[in-house]
Amino acid sequence: MSNSEATTDMGSTTAITTQTETGLYIDAKALTAHLPALSYRDEALHIEDVSIKAVAEQYQTPCYVYSKQAILEVYKAYSDSFASVEHQICYAVKANSNLAVLGILAQAGAGFDIVSRGELMRVLAAGGQANRVVYSGVGKTYEDIEFALNQGISCFNVESISELSLINKVAAQLDKSAPISLRVNPDVDAKTHPYISTGLKDNKFGIAHEQALAVYEQAATMPNIEIIGIDCHIGSQLTEVAPFVAALDKIIELVHALADKGITLQHIDLGGGLGVRYIDESPVSIDEFAAALLPKLTQLDLKVFFEPGRSMVANAGVLLTRVDVLKPTEHKNFAIVDAAMNDLIRPALYQAEMAVIPSTLSSHGIETKDSQAWDIVGAICETGDFLAKDRLLALRAGDILAITGAGAYGFTMSSNYNSRPRASEVMVSGESHQLVRKRETIAELYANESLWQAE
Ligand code: LLP
């Protein structure tokens, strides 16, 4: 057996995980001590003051549930930690784009980082202000740019010369000036999963650090372009601060080099990427992140933008699922649940390890007689359809399980594969709860399709 220990808020250490010969045991209670939205009360899992079982009963499963307070707490942690510099937190909409989530953040004063017209329309529908929106992404089309300019967004984060020329052209046709920053690829190793590492030379993102100066000079000659900032985003789920500091150093070099050429900026955008604890990761806290960056940022006299996605919402959310079938086999035990890779693709796509915890602790424990190693799998016809593998749990058909850390890149990456309707979403605040997205119906899945009738 090997244990991973973590210090609880009370200063004592509790083993969160124990690896046995058969599987991984996650001490659900010890884990929830690190997840502010969740707690066990009389052995029953709660999100804020609402029992998980009650949510599952009322809204059925699979169902995403989010804590309003948890979202706002992280937003406040970012704002407080960076209070000493002028800043704007632009929440990365792709992490969780439910209107309720966007609306809560808009009300709190957040800006938004978007990567499509669809995301911009969601932000506006949720009451967000266009002048607090930055528009990232490598493939903006004429229509995307036209829409964003007409709405009056704050900045385009430009990723190539051809995009720059296109923005200039659209702006000229609308007789507008387009505010831009260049997304610079600083070529630092984010030390994260290769699919979510974006700041290396061979990634498709950004403009190479060595070319940035020349592209800025070219931008300065374009009549309908207004240079206002500089941007970078080096990857996601970073647990250390060093790559952020390395990227900042490279960006600061450029800020000075640009000033020498007479190009002055108004803001610096450091992207998103701060990691979260899924099971026993120990990412730097927002405070530590700020402490490492602030000494450099305060010397710049530039407004600072951040684009956090995952860290804002991952641990504000859980995916609830019901155990439908227990299928022990000679080699493995499978628990087939009513959520699947179409609901939550992170385990299948990135081999992401996410915690699966019971809605009641009554028979949970590493030594309980019912504890066995289970693969938690969906009902989709793919071997890759798993949510977790080799987890020690005491399971019975009908049990409700919660997959934690599912508030980010959960629902937004879900699909209708195998003609499965997408899950419902519920927001909780204190004792209140509300359905914030209805479960799709099966009829809706093919409502836009038609039978072939052309001959
Ligand atoms: N800004 C830009 C330009 C981005 O591309 C991203 C994420 C963010 C901000 C937000 O990064 P965050 O704070 O969430 O790390 N689906 C993957 C993560 C993909 C991240 C893509 N870009 C996952 O589930 O792990």
Tab-separated table of C-alpha atoms and ligand atoms in Angstrom:
chain	number	residue	atom	x	y	z
A	1	MET	CA	0.000	0.000	0.000
A	2	SER	CA	1.135	3.541	-0.571
A	3	ASN	CA	-0.483	6.632	0.788
A	4	SER	CA	-0.631	10.157	-0.465
A	5	GLU	CA	-0.935	12.538	2.409
A	6	ALA	CA	-2.251	16.032	2.378
A	7	THR	CA	-2.446	18.611	5.099
A	8	THR	CA	-5.989	19.484	6.055
A	9	ASP	CA	-7.066	23.020	6.822
A	10	MET	CA	-6.794	22.160	10.508
A	11	GLY	CA	-3.111	21.366	10.049
A	12	SER	CA	-3.318	17.606	10.585
A	13	THR	CA	-2.503	15.154	7.826
A	14	THR	CA	-5.013	12.741	6.363
A	15	ALA	CA	-4.372	10.170	3.706
A	16	ILE	CA	-6.540	11.088	0.745
A	17	THR	CA	-5.535	8.158	-1.417
A	18	THR	CA	-4.276	4.691	-0.684
A	19	GLN	CA	-3.024	2.533	-3.529
A	20	THR	CA	-3.589	-1.150	-2.818
A	21	GLU	CA	-2.772	-4.116	-5.003
A	22	THR	CA	-6.261	-4.119	-6.452
A	23	GLY	CA	-7.085	-0.462	-6.770
A	24	LEU	CA	-7.068	3.124	-5.627
A	25	TYR	CA	-8.981	4.037	-2.505
A	26	ILE	CA	-9.982	7.675	-2.214
A	27	ASP	CA	-10.974	8.789	1.264
A	28	ALA	CA	-14.030	10.763	0.217
A	29	LYS	CA	-14.278	12.690	3.469
A	30	ALA	CA	-10.607	13.693	3.425
A	31	LEU	CA	-10.954	14.794	-0.211
A	32	THR	CA	-13.989	16.954	0.480
A	33	ALA	CA	-11.998	18.810	3.169
A	34	HIS	CA	-10.199	20.355	0.178
A	35	LEU	CA	-13.292	21.056	-1.889
A	36	PRO	CA	-15.144	23.971	-0.285
A	37	ALA	CA	-18.459	23.320	-2.047
A	38	LEU	CA	-18.754	19.739	-0.771
A	39	SER	CA	-19.155	18.202	2.663
A	40	TYR	CA	-20.495	15.074	4.291
A	41	ARG	CA	-23.169	15.806	6.872
A	42	ASP	CA	-24.316	12.768	8.824
A	43	GLU	CA	-22.611	10.672	6.161
A	44	ALA	CA	-24.659	12.290	3.378
A	45	LEU	CA	-22.817	14.240	0.681
A	46	HIS	CA	-23.956	17.860	0.359
A	47	ILE	CA	-23.172	20.597	-2.117
A	48	GLU	CA	-23.464	23.793	-0.110
A	49	ASP	CA	-26.571	23.055	2.016
A	50	VAL	CA	-28.286	20.778	-0.450
A	51	SER	CA	-28.125	17.000	-0.249
A	52	ILE	CA	-26.758	15.320	-3.346
A	53	LYS	CA	-29.330	12.556	-3.086
A	54	ALA	CA	-32.150	15.084	-3.034
A	55	VAL	CA	-30.760	16.723	-6.179
A	56	ALA	CA	-30.469	13.350	-7.906
A	57	GLU	CA	-34.025	12.471	-6.945
A	58	GLN	CA	-35.503	15.733	-8.099
A	59	TYR	CA	-33.531	16.298	-11.290
A	60	GLN	CA	-32.560	12.725	-12.149
A	61	THR	CA	-29.149	11.634	-13.365
A	62	PRO	CA	-26.791	12.198	-15.098
A	63	CYS	CA	-26.825	15.726	-13.790
A	64	TYR	CA	-24.194	18.412	-13.361
A	65	VAL	CA	-24.520	20.402	-10.139
A	66	TYR	CA	-22.694	23.675	-9.481
A	67	SER	CA	-22.135	25.739	-6.349
A	68	LYS	CA	-22.648	29.461	-6.782
A	69	GLN	CA	-20.599	30.287	-3.683
A	70	ALA	CA	-17.640	28.206	-4.838
A	71	ILE	CA	-17.542	30.074	-8.154
A	72	LEU	CA	-17.756	33.458	-6.464
A	73	GLU	CA	-15.105	32.549	-3.891
A	74	VAL	CA	-12.553	31.790	-6.575
A	75	TYR	CA	-13.449	34.962	-8.451
A	76	LYS	CA	-12.958	36.931	-5.240
A	77	ALA	CA	-9.656	35.156	-4.541
A	78	TYR	CA	-8.364	36.305	-7.934
A	79	SER	CA	-9.630	39.884	-7.452
A	80	ASP	CA	-8.285	40.160	-3.896
A	81	SER	CA	-4.915	38.622	-4.690
A	82	PHE	CA	-4.331	41.037	-7.556
A	83	ALA	CA	-5.921	44.054	-5.846
A	84	SER	CA	-2.632	45.968	-5.915
A	85	VAL	CA	-2.640	46.210	-9.728
A	86	GLU	CA	-5.353	47.377	-12.078
A	87	HIS	CA	-6.741	44.131	-13.457
A	88	GLN	CA	-9.602	42.388	-15.224
A	89	ILE	CA	-10.457	38.726	-14.699
A	90	CYS	CA	-11.763	37.427	-18.031
A	91	TYR	CA	-13.314	34.068	-17.245
A	92	ALA	CA	-12.590	31.524	-20.028
A	93	VAL	CA	-16.102	30.662	-21.161
A	94	LYS	CA	-15.095	27.326	-22.705
A	95	ALA	CA	-14.636	25.790	-19.249
A	96	ASN	CA	-18.341	26.076	-18.445
A	97	SER	CA	-20.606	28.203	-20.576
A	98	ASN	CA	-23.944	27.683	-18.843
A	99	LEU	CA	-25.836	30.994	-18.803
A	100	ALA	CA	-26.293	30.795	-15.036
A	101	VAL	CA	-22.530	30.501	-14.500
A	102	LEU	CA	-21.856	33.381	-16.894
A	103	GLY	CA	-24.594	35.502	-15.333
A	104	ILE	CA	-23.253	35.021	-11.805
A	105	LEU	CA	-19.775	36.023	-12.920
A	106	ALA	CA	-21.029	38.964	-15.005
A	107	GLN	CA	-22.860	40.296	-11.950
A	108	ALA	CA	-19.706	39.973	-9.900
A	109	GLY	CA	-17.930	42.194	-12.450
A	110	ALA	CA	-16.033	39.576	-14.421
A	111	GLY	CA	-14.980	39.947	-17.999
A	112	PHE	CA	-14.848	36.991	-20.367
A	113	ASP	CA	-12.383	35.248	-22.650
A	114	ILE	CA	-14.199	33.859	-25.666
A	115	VAL	CA	-13.138	31.756	-28.636
A	116	SER	CA	-16.235	31.873	-30.839
A	117	ARG	CA	-19.235	33.950	-31.826
A	118	GLY	CA	-21.350	31.444	-29.947
A	119	GLU	CA	-19.508	32.143	-26.722
A	120	LEU	CA	-19.875	35.902	-27.261
A	121	MET	CA	-23.614	35.508	-27.783
A	122	ARG	CA	-23.847	33.480	-24.576
A	123	VAL	CA	-21.964	36.161	-22.635
A	124	LEU	CA	-24.314	38.855	-23.951
A	125	ALA	CA	-27.381	36.707	-23.249
A	126	ALA	CA	-26.146	36.276	-19.668
A	127	GLY	CA	-25.811	40.038	-19.151
A	128	GLY	CA	-22.043	40.263	-19.674
A	129	GLN	CA	-20.548	43.461	-21.070
A	130	ALA	CA	-18.899	43.307	-24.489
A	131	ASN	CA	-16.326	45.882	-23.433
A	132	ARG	CA	-14.962	43.360	-20.934
A	133	VAL	CA	-14.561	40.586	-23.493
A	134	VAL	CA	-11.289	39.423	-25.022
A	135	TYR	CA	-11.523	37.246	-28.098
A	136	SER	CA	-8.927	34.433	-28.360
A	137	GLY	CA	-8.585	31.560	-30.800
A	138	VAL	CA	-6.687	30.682	-33.974
A	139	GLY	CA	-9.508	30.634	-36.508
A	140	LYS	CA	-11.664	33.757	-36.436
A	141	THR	CA	-13.739	34.213	-39.584
A	142	TYR	CA	-14.887	37.401	-41.308
A	143	GLU	CA	-18.355	37.055	-39.759
A	144	ASP	CA	-16.932	36.382	-36.271
A	145	ILE	CA	-14.799	39.508	-36.432
A	146	GLU	CA	-17.630	41.628	-37.833
A	147	PHE	CA	-19.987	40.529	-35.055
A	148	ALA	CA	-17.411	41.123	-32.315
A	149	LEU	CA	-16.504	44.573	-33.670
A	150	ASN	CA	-20.144	45.581	-33.898
A	151	GLN	CA	-20.660	44.506	-30.292
A	152	GLY	CA	-17.646	46.563	-29.195
A	153	ILE	CA	-15.460	43.927	-27.552
A	154	SER	CA	-12.430	45.007	-25.574
A	155	CYS	CA	-9.682	43.224	-27.514
A	156	PHE	CA	-8.873	40.644	-30.179
A	157	ASN	CA	-6.046	38.328	-29.146
A	158	VAL	CA	-4.465	37.836	-32.554
A	159	GLU	CA	-2.646	34.629	-33.390
A	160	SER	CA	-1.278	35.191	-36.948
A	161	ILE	CA	-0.451	37.828	-39.526
A	162	SER	CA	-3.281	36.687	-41.753
A	163	GLU	CA	-5.743	37.112	-38.881
A	164	LEU	CA	-4.347	40.590	-38.293
A	165	SER	CA	-4.876	41.522	-41.953
A	166	LEU	CA	-8.398	40.136	-41.888
A	167	ILE	CA	-9.292	42.113	-38.754
A	168	ASN	CA	-7.864	45.247	-40.384
A	169	LYS	CA	-9.964	44.617	-43.486
A	170	VAL	CA	-13.210	43.996	-41.603
A	171	ALA	CA	-12.615	47.030	-39.386
A	172	ALA	CA	-12.000	49.193	-42.470
A	173	GLN	CA	-15.245	48.044	-44.026
A	174	LEU	CA	-17.118	48.901	-40.837
A	175	ASP	CA	-15.192	52.150	-40.541
A	176	LYS	CA	-13.963	51.130	-37.113
A	177	SER	CA	-10.667	50.729	-35.341
A	178	ALA	CA	-10.064	47.224	-33.984
A	179	PRO	CA	-8.328	46.946	-30.601
A	180	ILE	CA	-5.775	44.116	-30.664
A	181	SER	CA	-3.067	42.366	-28.730
A	182	LEU	CA	-0.794	39.718	-30.161
A	183	ARG	CA	-0.837	36.311	-28.550
A	184	VAL	CA	2.839	35.622	-28.189
A	185	ASN	CA	4.087	32.082	-27.912
A	186	PRO	CA	6.853	32.384	-25.331
A	187	ASP	CA	8.198	28.838	-25.907
A	188	VAL	CA	8.096	27.711	-22.300
A	189	ASP	CA	7.251	24.212	-21.184
A	190	ALA	CA	4.045	24.221	-19.155
A	191	LYS	CA	4.832	20.676	-17.957
A	192	THR	CA	1.259	19.537	-18.377
A	193	HIS	CA	-0.582	17.033	-20.561
A	194	PRO	CA	0.600	17.423	-24.201
A	195	TYR	CA	-2.965	18.022	-25.474
A	196	ILE	CA	-3.374	21.038	-23.198
A	197	SER	CA	0.116	22.503	-23.445
A	198	THR	CA	0.009	25.507	-25.749
A	199	GLY	CA	3.124	27.629	-25.225
A	200	LEU	CA	5.720	25.507	-27.012
A	201	LYS	CA	7.198	26.295	-30.437
A	202	ASP	CA	5.552	23.339	-32.110
A	203	ASN	CA	2.035	24.152	-30.882
A	204	LYS	CA	-0.372	25.780	-33.333
A	205	PHE	CA	-0.973	28.688	-30.972
A	206	GLY	CA	0.305	32.239	-30.974
A	207	ILE	CA	3.027	34.154	-32.767
A	208	ALA	CA	6.601	33.031	-32.109
A	209	HIS	CA	8.391	35.172	-29.557
A	210	GLU	CA	11.181	35.968	-32.055
A	211	GLN	CA	8.707	37.228	-34.655
A	212	ALA	CA	6.479	39.200	-32.329
A	213	LEU	CA	8.334	42.491	-32.645
A	214	ALA	CA	8.186	42.425	-36.442
A	215	VAL	CA	4.482	41.561	-36.420
A	216	TYR	CA	3.763	44.407	-33.985
A	217	GLU	CA	5.608	46.787	-36.323
A	218	GLN	CA	3.514	45.545	-39.201
A	219	ALA	CA	0.331	45.962	-37.116
A	220	ALA	CA	1.355	49.540	-36.355
A	221	THR	CA	1.185	50.342	-40.076
A	222	MET	CA	-2.376	49.024	-40.466
A	223	PRO	CA	-4.815	51.939	-40.476
A	224	ASN	CA	-7.744	50.196	-38.781
A	225	ILE	CA	-5.770	48.380	-36.115
A	226	GLU	CA	-5.236	49.831	-32.661
A	227	ILE	CA	-2.494	48.051	-30.714
A	228	ILE	CA	-3.502	47.950	-27.053
A	229	GLY	CA	-1.938	44.884	-25.473
A	230	ILE	CA	0.127	41.742	-25.399
A	231	ASP	CA	-1.125	38.281	-24.564
A	232	CYS	CA	0.048	34.764	-23.828
A	233	HIS	CA	-1.482	31.504	-22.617
A	234	ILE	CA	0.918	28.635	-22.124
A	235	GLY	CA	-1.321	25.726	-21.199
A	236	SER	CA	-3.803	24.346	-18.767
A	237	GLN	CA	-3.732	22.524	-15.414
A	238	LEU	CA	-0.340	23.962	-14.481
A	239	THR	CA	0.461	23.101	-10.899
A	240	GLU	CA	3.703	25.069	-10.577
A	241	VAL	CA	4.300	28.790	-10.778
A	242	ALA	CA	7.701	28.661	-12.519
A	243	PRO	CA	6.383	28.363	-16.116
A	244	PHE	CA	4.088	31.388	-15.553
A	245	VAL	CA	7.038	33.408	-14.269
A	246	ALA	CA	9.194	32.310	-17.209
A	247	ALA	CA	6.461	33.337	-19.646
A	248	LEU	CA	5.967	36.678	-17.895
A	249	ASP	CA	9.697	37.410	-18.106
A	250	LYS	CA	9.645	36.822	-21.844
A	251	ILE	CA	6.578	39.011	-22.288
A	252	ILE	CA	8.115	41.807	-20.219
A	253	GLU	CA	11.219	41.715	-22.442
A	254	LEU	CA	8.929	42.310	-25.393
A	255	VAL	CA	7.015	45.113	-23.665
A	256	HIS	CA	10.317	46.972	-23.234
A	257	ALA	CA	11.480	46.211	-26.764
A	258	LEU	CA	8.162	47.513	-28.096
A	259	ALA	CA	8.439	50.695	-26.036
A	260	ASP	CA	11.878	51.267	-27.575
A	261	LYS	CA	10.209	51.162	-30.988
A	262	GLY	CA	7.577	53.642	-29.877
A	263	ILE	CA	4.792	51.067	-29.467
A	264	THR	CA	3.213	51.530	-26.067
A	265	LEU	CA	0.667	49.136	-24.621
A	266	GLN	CA	-2.220	49.460	-22.186
A	267	HIS	CA	-2.473	45.899	-20.928
A	268	ILE	CA	-0.742	42.589	-20.511
A	269	ASP	CA	-2.845	39.402	-20.637
A	270	LEU	CA	-1.370	36.344	-18.943
A	271	GLY	CA	-4.029	33.884	-20.083
A	272	GLY	CA	-5.387	31.119	-17.886
A	273	GLY	CA	-3.963	27.794	-16.890
A	274	LEU	CA	-3.802	27.616	-13.111
A	275	GLY	CA	-4.375	24.000	-12.116
A	276	VAL	CA	-6.739	22.517	-9.569
A	277	ARG	CA	-6.757	19.610	-7.164
A	278	TYR	CA	-8.686	16.734	-8.713
A	279	ILE	CA	-7.481	14.061	-6.281
A	280	ASP	CA	-4.108	14.659	-4.706
A	281	GLU	CA	-2.487	17.277	-6.925
A	282	SER	CA	-1.244	20.274	-5.000
A	283	PRO	CA	-1.360	23.230	-7.369
A	284	VAL	CA	-0.080	26.615	-6.260
A	285	SER	CA	-2.804	28.653	-4.646
A	286	ILE	CA	-4.086	31.843	-6.255
A	287	ASP	CA	-2.300	33.739	-3.478
A	288	GLU	CA	1.032	32.079	-4.217
A	289	PHE	CA	0.473	32.634	-7.937
A	290	ALA	CA	-0.121	36.344	-7.283
A	291	ALA	CA	2.855	36.605	-4.911
A	292	ALA	CA	5.171	35.260	-7.622
A	293	LEU	CA	3.886	37.559	-10.375
A	294	LEU	CA	3.055	40.794	-8.586
A	295	PRO	CA	6.601	42.079	-7.968
A	296	LYS	CA	7.117	42.043	-11.742
A	297	LEU	CA	3.643	43.286	-12.656
A	298	THR	CA	3.680	46.292	-10.321
A	299	GLN	CA	6.756	47.642	-12.132
A	300	LEU	CA	5.004	47.693	-15.479
A	301	ASP	CA	2.233	50.237	-15.101
A	302	LEU	CA	-0.014	48.171	-17.380
A	303	LYS	CA	-3.481	46.829	-16.686
A	304	VAL	CA	-3.313	43.058	-16.144
A	305	PHE	CA	-5.771	40.598	-17.676
A	306	PHE	CA	-6.163	36.942	-16.712
A	307	GLU	CA	-8.230	34.281	-18.470
A	308	PRO	CA	-8.851	31.583	-15.856
A	309	GLY	CA	-11.253	28.820	-16.786
A	310	ARG	CA	-10.679	25.555	-14.953
A	311	SER	CA	-9.598	27.098	-11.656
A	312	MET	CA	-12.798	29.180	-11.543
A	313	VAL	CA	-15.276	26.356	-11.908
A	314	ALA	CA	-13.781	22.844	-11.769
A	315	ASN	CA	-14.285	22.293	-8.078
A	316	ALA	CA	-17.544	24.195	-8.007
A	317	GLY	CA	-19.151	21.300	-9.851
A	318	VAL	CA	-19.896	17.598	-9.662
A	319	LEU	CA	-21.418	15.167	-12.110
A	320	LEU	CA	-24.004	12.937	-10.477
A	321	THR	CA	-24.522	9.489	-11.855
A	322	ARG	CA	-26.460	6.379	-10.849
A	323	VAL	CA	-25.055	2.859	-10.756
A	324	ASP	CA	-27.248	0.847	-13.119
A	325	VAL	CA	-25.550	-2.521	-13.462
A	326	LEU	CA	-22.834	-4.267	-11.498
A	327	LYS	CA	-20.916	-6.652	-13.681
A	328	PRO	CA	-18.154	-8.546	-11.924
A	329	THR	CA	-16.053	-10.617	-14.339
A	330	GLU	CA	-13.139	-12.950	-13.803
A	331	HIS	CA	-10.554	-10.213	-14.345
A	332	LYS	CA	-12.338	-6.986	-13.577
A	333	ASN	CA	-15.420	-5.597	-11.930
A	334	PHE	CA	-17.412	-3.165	-14.011
A	335	ALA	CA	-19.921	-0.741	-12.552
A	336	ILE	CA	-22.026	0.512	-15.433
A	337	VAL	CA	-23.369	3.948	-14.614
A	338	ASP	CA	-25.828	6.230	-16.377
A	339	ALA	CA	-23.184	8.848	-17.246
A	340	ALA	CA	-20.666	8.055	-19.952
A	341	MET	CA	-17.835	9.480	-22.024
A	342	ASN	CA	-20.370	11.590	-23.920
A	343	ASP	CA	-21.157	13.364	-20.626
A	344	LEU	CA	-17.588	13.618	-19.344
A	345	ILE	CA	-14.815	12.931	-21.816
A	346	ARG	CA	-11.799	13.974	-19.735
A	347	PRO	CA	-10.886	10.483	-18.474
A	348	ALA	CA	-11.119	8.978	-21.973
A	349	LEU	CA	-9.427	11.866	-23.803
A	350	TYR	CA	-6.648	12.843	-21.408
A	351	GLN	CA	-6.495	9.816	-19.115
A	352	ALA	CA	-7.591	12.331	-16.494
A	353	GLU	CA	-7.990	10.853	-13.027
A	354	MET	CA	-11.110	12.270	-11.424
A	355	ALA	CA	-12.482	11.292	-8.046
A	356	VAL	CA	-15.685	9.269	-7.842
A	357	ILE	CA	-17.189	9.532	-4.379
A	358	PRO	CA	-20.306	8.059	-2.814
A	359	SER	CA	-23.368	10.114	-1.933
A	360	THR	CA	-23.424	8.361	1.438
A	361	LEU	CA	-20.486	7.268	3.532
A	362	SER	CA	-22.327	4.423	5.277
A	363	SER	CA	-20.411	1.599	3.637
A	364	HIS	CA	-17.464	3.606	2.340
A	365	GLY	CA	-14.062	2.761	3.752
A	366	ILE	CA	-10.963	0.955	2.668
A	367	GLU	CA	-11.550	-1.963	4.947
A	368	THR	CA	-15.287	-2.406	4.690
A	369	LYS	CA	-16.210	-5.910	3.640
A	370	ASP	CA	-18.076	-4.688	0.542
A	371	SER	CA	-15.190	-2.648	-0.813
A	372	GLN	CA	-13.937	-3.913	-4.163
A	373	ALA	CA	-12.027	-2.521	-7.125
A	374	TRP	CA	-14.388	-1.258	-9.821
A	375	ASP	CA	-14.028	0.273	-13.253
A	376	ILE	CA	-16.709	2.943	-13.433
A	377	VAL	CA	-17.867	2.821	-17.034
A	378	GLY	CA	-20.668	4.151	-19.201
A	379	ALA	CA	-22.998	2.264	-21.509
A	380	ILE	CA	-21.386	3.472	-24.743
A	381	CYS	CA	-20.021	0.965	-27.221
A	382	GLU	CA	-16.350	1.901	-26.857
A	383	THR	CA	-13.661	0.429	-24.643
A	384	GLY	CA	-12.534	4.016	-24.059
A	385	ASP	CA	-15.837	4.741	-22.360
A	386	PHE	CA	-14.692	4.890	-18.769
A	387	LEU	CA	-14.962	7.497	-16.057
A	388	ALA	CA	-12.517	5.903	-13.628
A	389	LYS	CA	-10.558	2.679	-13.383
A	390	ASP	CA	-9.662	0.387	-10.488
A	391	ARG	CA	-11.335	2.364	-7.727
A	392	LEU	CA	-12.041	0.782	-4.361
A	393	LEU	CA	-15.686	1.407	-3.620
A	394	ALA	CA	-18.576	-0.417	-2.002
A	395	LEU	CA	-21.246	-0.281	-4.679
A	396	ARG	CA	-24.816	-1.405	-5.121
A	397	ALA	CA	-27.097	-0.938	-8.092
A	398	GLY	CA	-29.063	2.272	-7.624
A	399	ASP	CA	-26.282	4.073	-5.720
A	400	ILE	CA	-25.720	7.712	-6.575
A	401	LEU	CA	-22.083	8.668	-7.142
A	402	ALA	CA	-20.528	12.098	-7.548
A	403	ILE	CA	-17.601	12.769	-9.864
A	404	THR	CA	-15.805	15.761	-8.450
A	405	GLY	CA	-13.886	18.456	-10.318
A	406	ALA	CA	-16.482	18.198	-13.081
A	407	GLY	CA	-17.466	21.882	-13.135
A	408	ALA	CA	-14.848	22.640	-15.813
A	409	TYR	CA	-14.653	21.016	-19.245
A	410	GLY	CA	-17.444	18.670	-18.248
A	411	PHE	CA	-20.751	19.693	-19.776
A	412	THR	CA	-19.069	21.944	-22.361
A	413	MET	CA	-17.238	18.971	-23.869
A	414	SER	CA	-20.235	16.678	-23.781
A	415	SER	CA	-21.832	15.248	-26.914
A	416	ASN	CA	-24.769	13.226	-28.125
A	417	TYR	CA	-22.688	10.185	-29.087
A	418	ASN	CA	-24.801	7.017	-29.131
A	419	SER	CA	-27.867	9.299	-29.359
A	420	ARG	CA	-27.663	10.125	-25.703
A	421	PRO	CA	-29.354	13.333	-24.585
A	422	ARG	CA	-26.997	15.700	-22.777
A	423	ALA	CA	-27.293	15.903	-18.994
A	424	SER	CA	-29.262	18.448	-17.012
A	425	GLU	CA	-27.486	21.186	-15.047
A	426	VAL	CA	-28.453	22.521	-11.633
A	427	MET	CA	-27.150	25.537	-9.706
A	428	VAL	CA	-27.119	25.520	-5.917
A	429	SER	CA	-26.753	28.427	-3.509
A	430	GLY	CA	-27.147	27.783	0.207
A	431	GLU	CA	-30.357	25.769	0.456
A	432	SER	CA	-31.695	26.915	-2.921
A	433	HIS	CA	-31.376	24.966	-6.112
A	434	GLN	CA	-32.566	25.557	-9.640
A	435	LEU	CA	-32.514	23.700	-12.908
A	436	VAL	CA	-30.313	25.854	-15.150
A	437	ARG	CA	-30.402	23.565	-18.166
A	438	LYS	CA	-33.089	21.028	-18.916
A	439	ARG	CA	-32.029	17.544	-19.865
A	440	GLU	CA	-32.315	17.189	-23.628
A	441	THR	CA	-35.108	15.013	-24.901
A	442	ILE	CA	-34.464	12.254	-27.381
A	443	ALA	CA	-36.796	13.918	-29.893
A	444	GLU	CA	-34.619	17.050	-29.743
A	445	LEU	CA	-31.634	15.013	-30.857
A	446	TYR	CA	-33.015	14.507	-34.348
A	447	ALA	CA	-35.383	17.454	-34.582
A	448	ASN	CA	-33.089	19.185	-37.128
A	449	GLU	CA	-32.739	16.123	-39.320
A	450	SER	CA	-34.912	14.980	-42.210
A	451	LEU	CA	-35.498	11.880	-44.230
A	452	TRP	CA	-33.936	11.749	-47.692
A	453	GLN	CA	-36.705	12.841	-50.076
A	454	ALA	CA	-34.859	14.303	-53.058
A	455	GLU	CA	-35.601	11.515	-55.537
B	1	LLP	N1	-7.207	31.258	-22.481
B	1	LLP	C1	-6.985	30.549	-23.602
B	1	LLP	C2	-6.541	31.241	-24.810
B	1	LLP	C3	-7.201	29.151	-23.606
B	1	LLP	O1	-6.960	28.453	-24.709
B	1	LLP	C4	-7.637	28.514	-22.421
B	1	LLP	C5	-7.874	27.066	-22.382
B	1	LLP	C6	-7.870	29.303	-21.275
B	1	LLP	C7	-7.633	30.677	-21.338
B	1	LLP	C8	-8.351	28.714	-19.986
B	1	LLP	O2	-7.417	27.852	-19.437
B	1	LLP	P1	-7.675	27.197	-17.997
B	1	LLP	O3	-7.607	28.286	-16.969
B	1	LLP	O4	-8.992	26.563	-18.033
B	1	LLP	O5	-6.563	26.220	-17.855
B	1	LLP	N2	-10.335	20.525	-22.169
B	1	LLP	C9	-9.088	20.512	-21.429
B	1	LLP	C10	-8.562	21.906	-21.184
B	1	LLP	C11	-8.388	22.715	-22.464
B	1	LLP	C12	-7.927	24.116	-22.242
B	1	LLP	C13	-7.983	24.914	-23.493
B	1	LLP	N3	-7.644	26.300	-23.366
B	1	LLP	C14	-9.284	19.712	-20.140
B	1	LLP	O6	-10.381	19.260	-19.876
B	1	LLP	O7	-8.324	19.501	-19.390
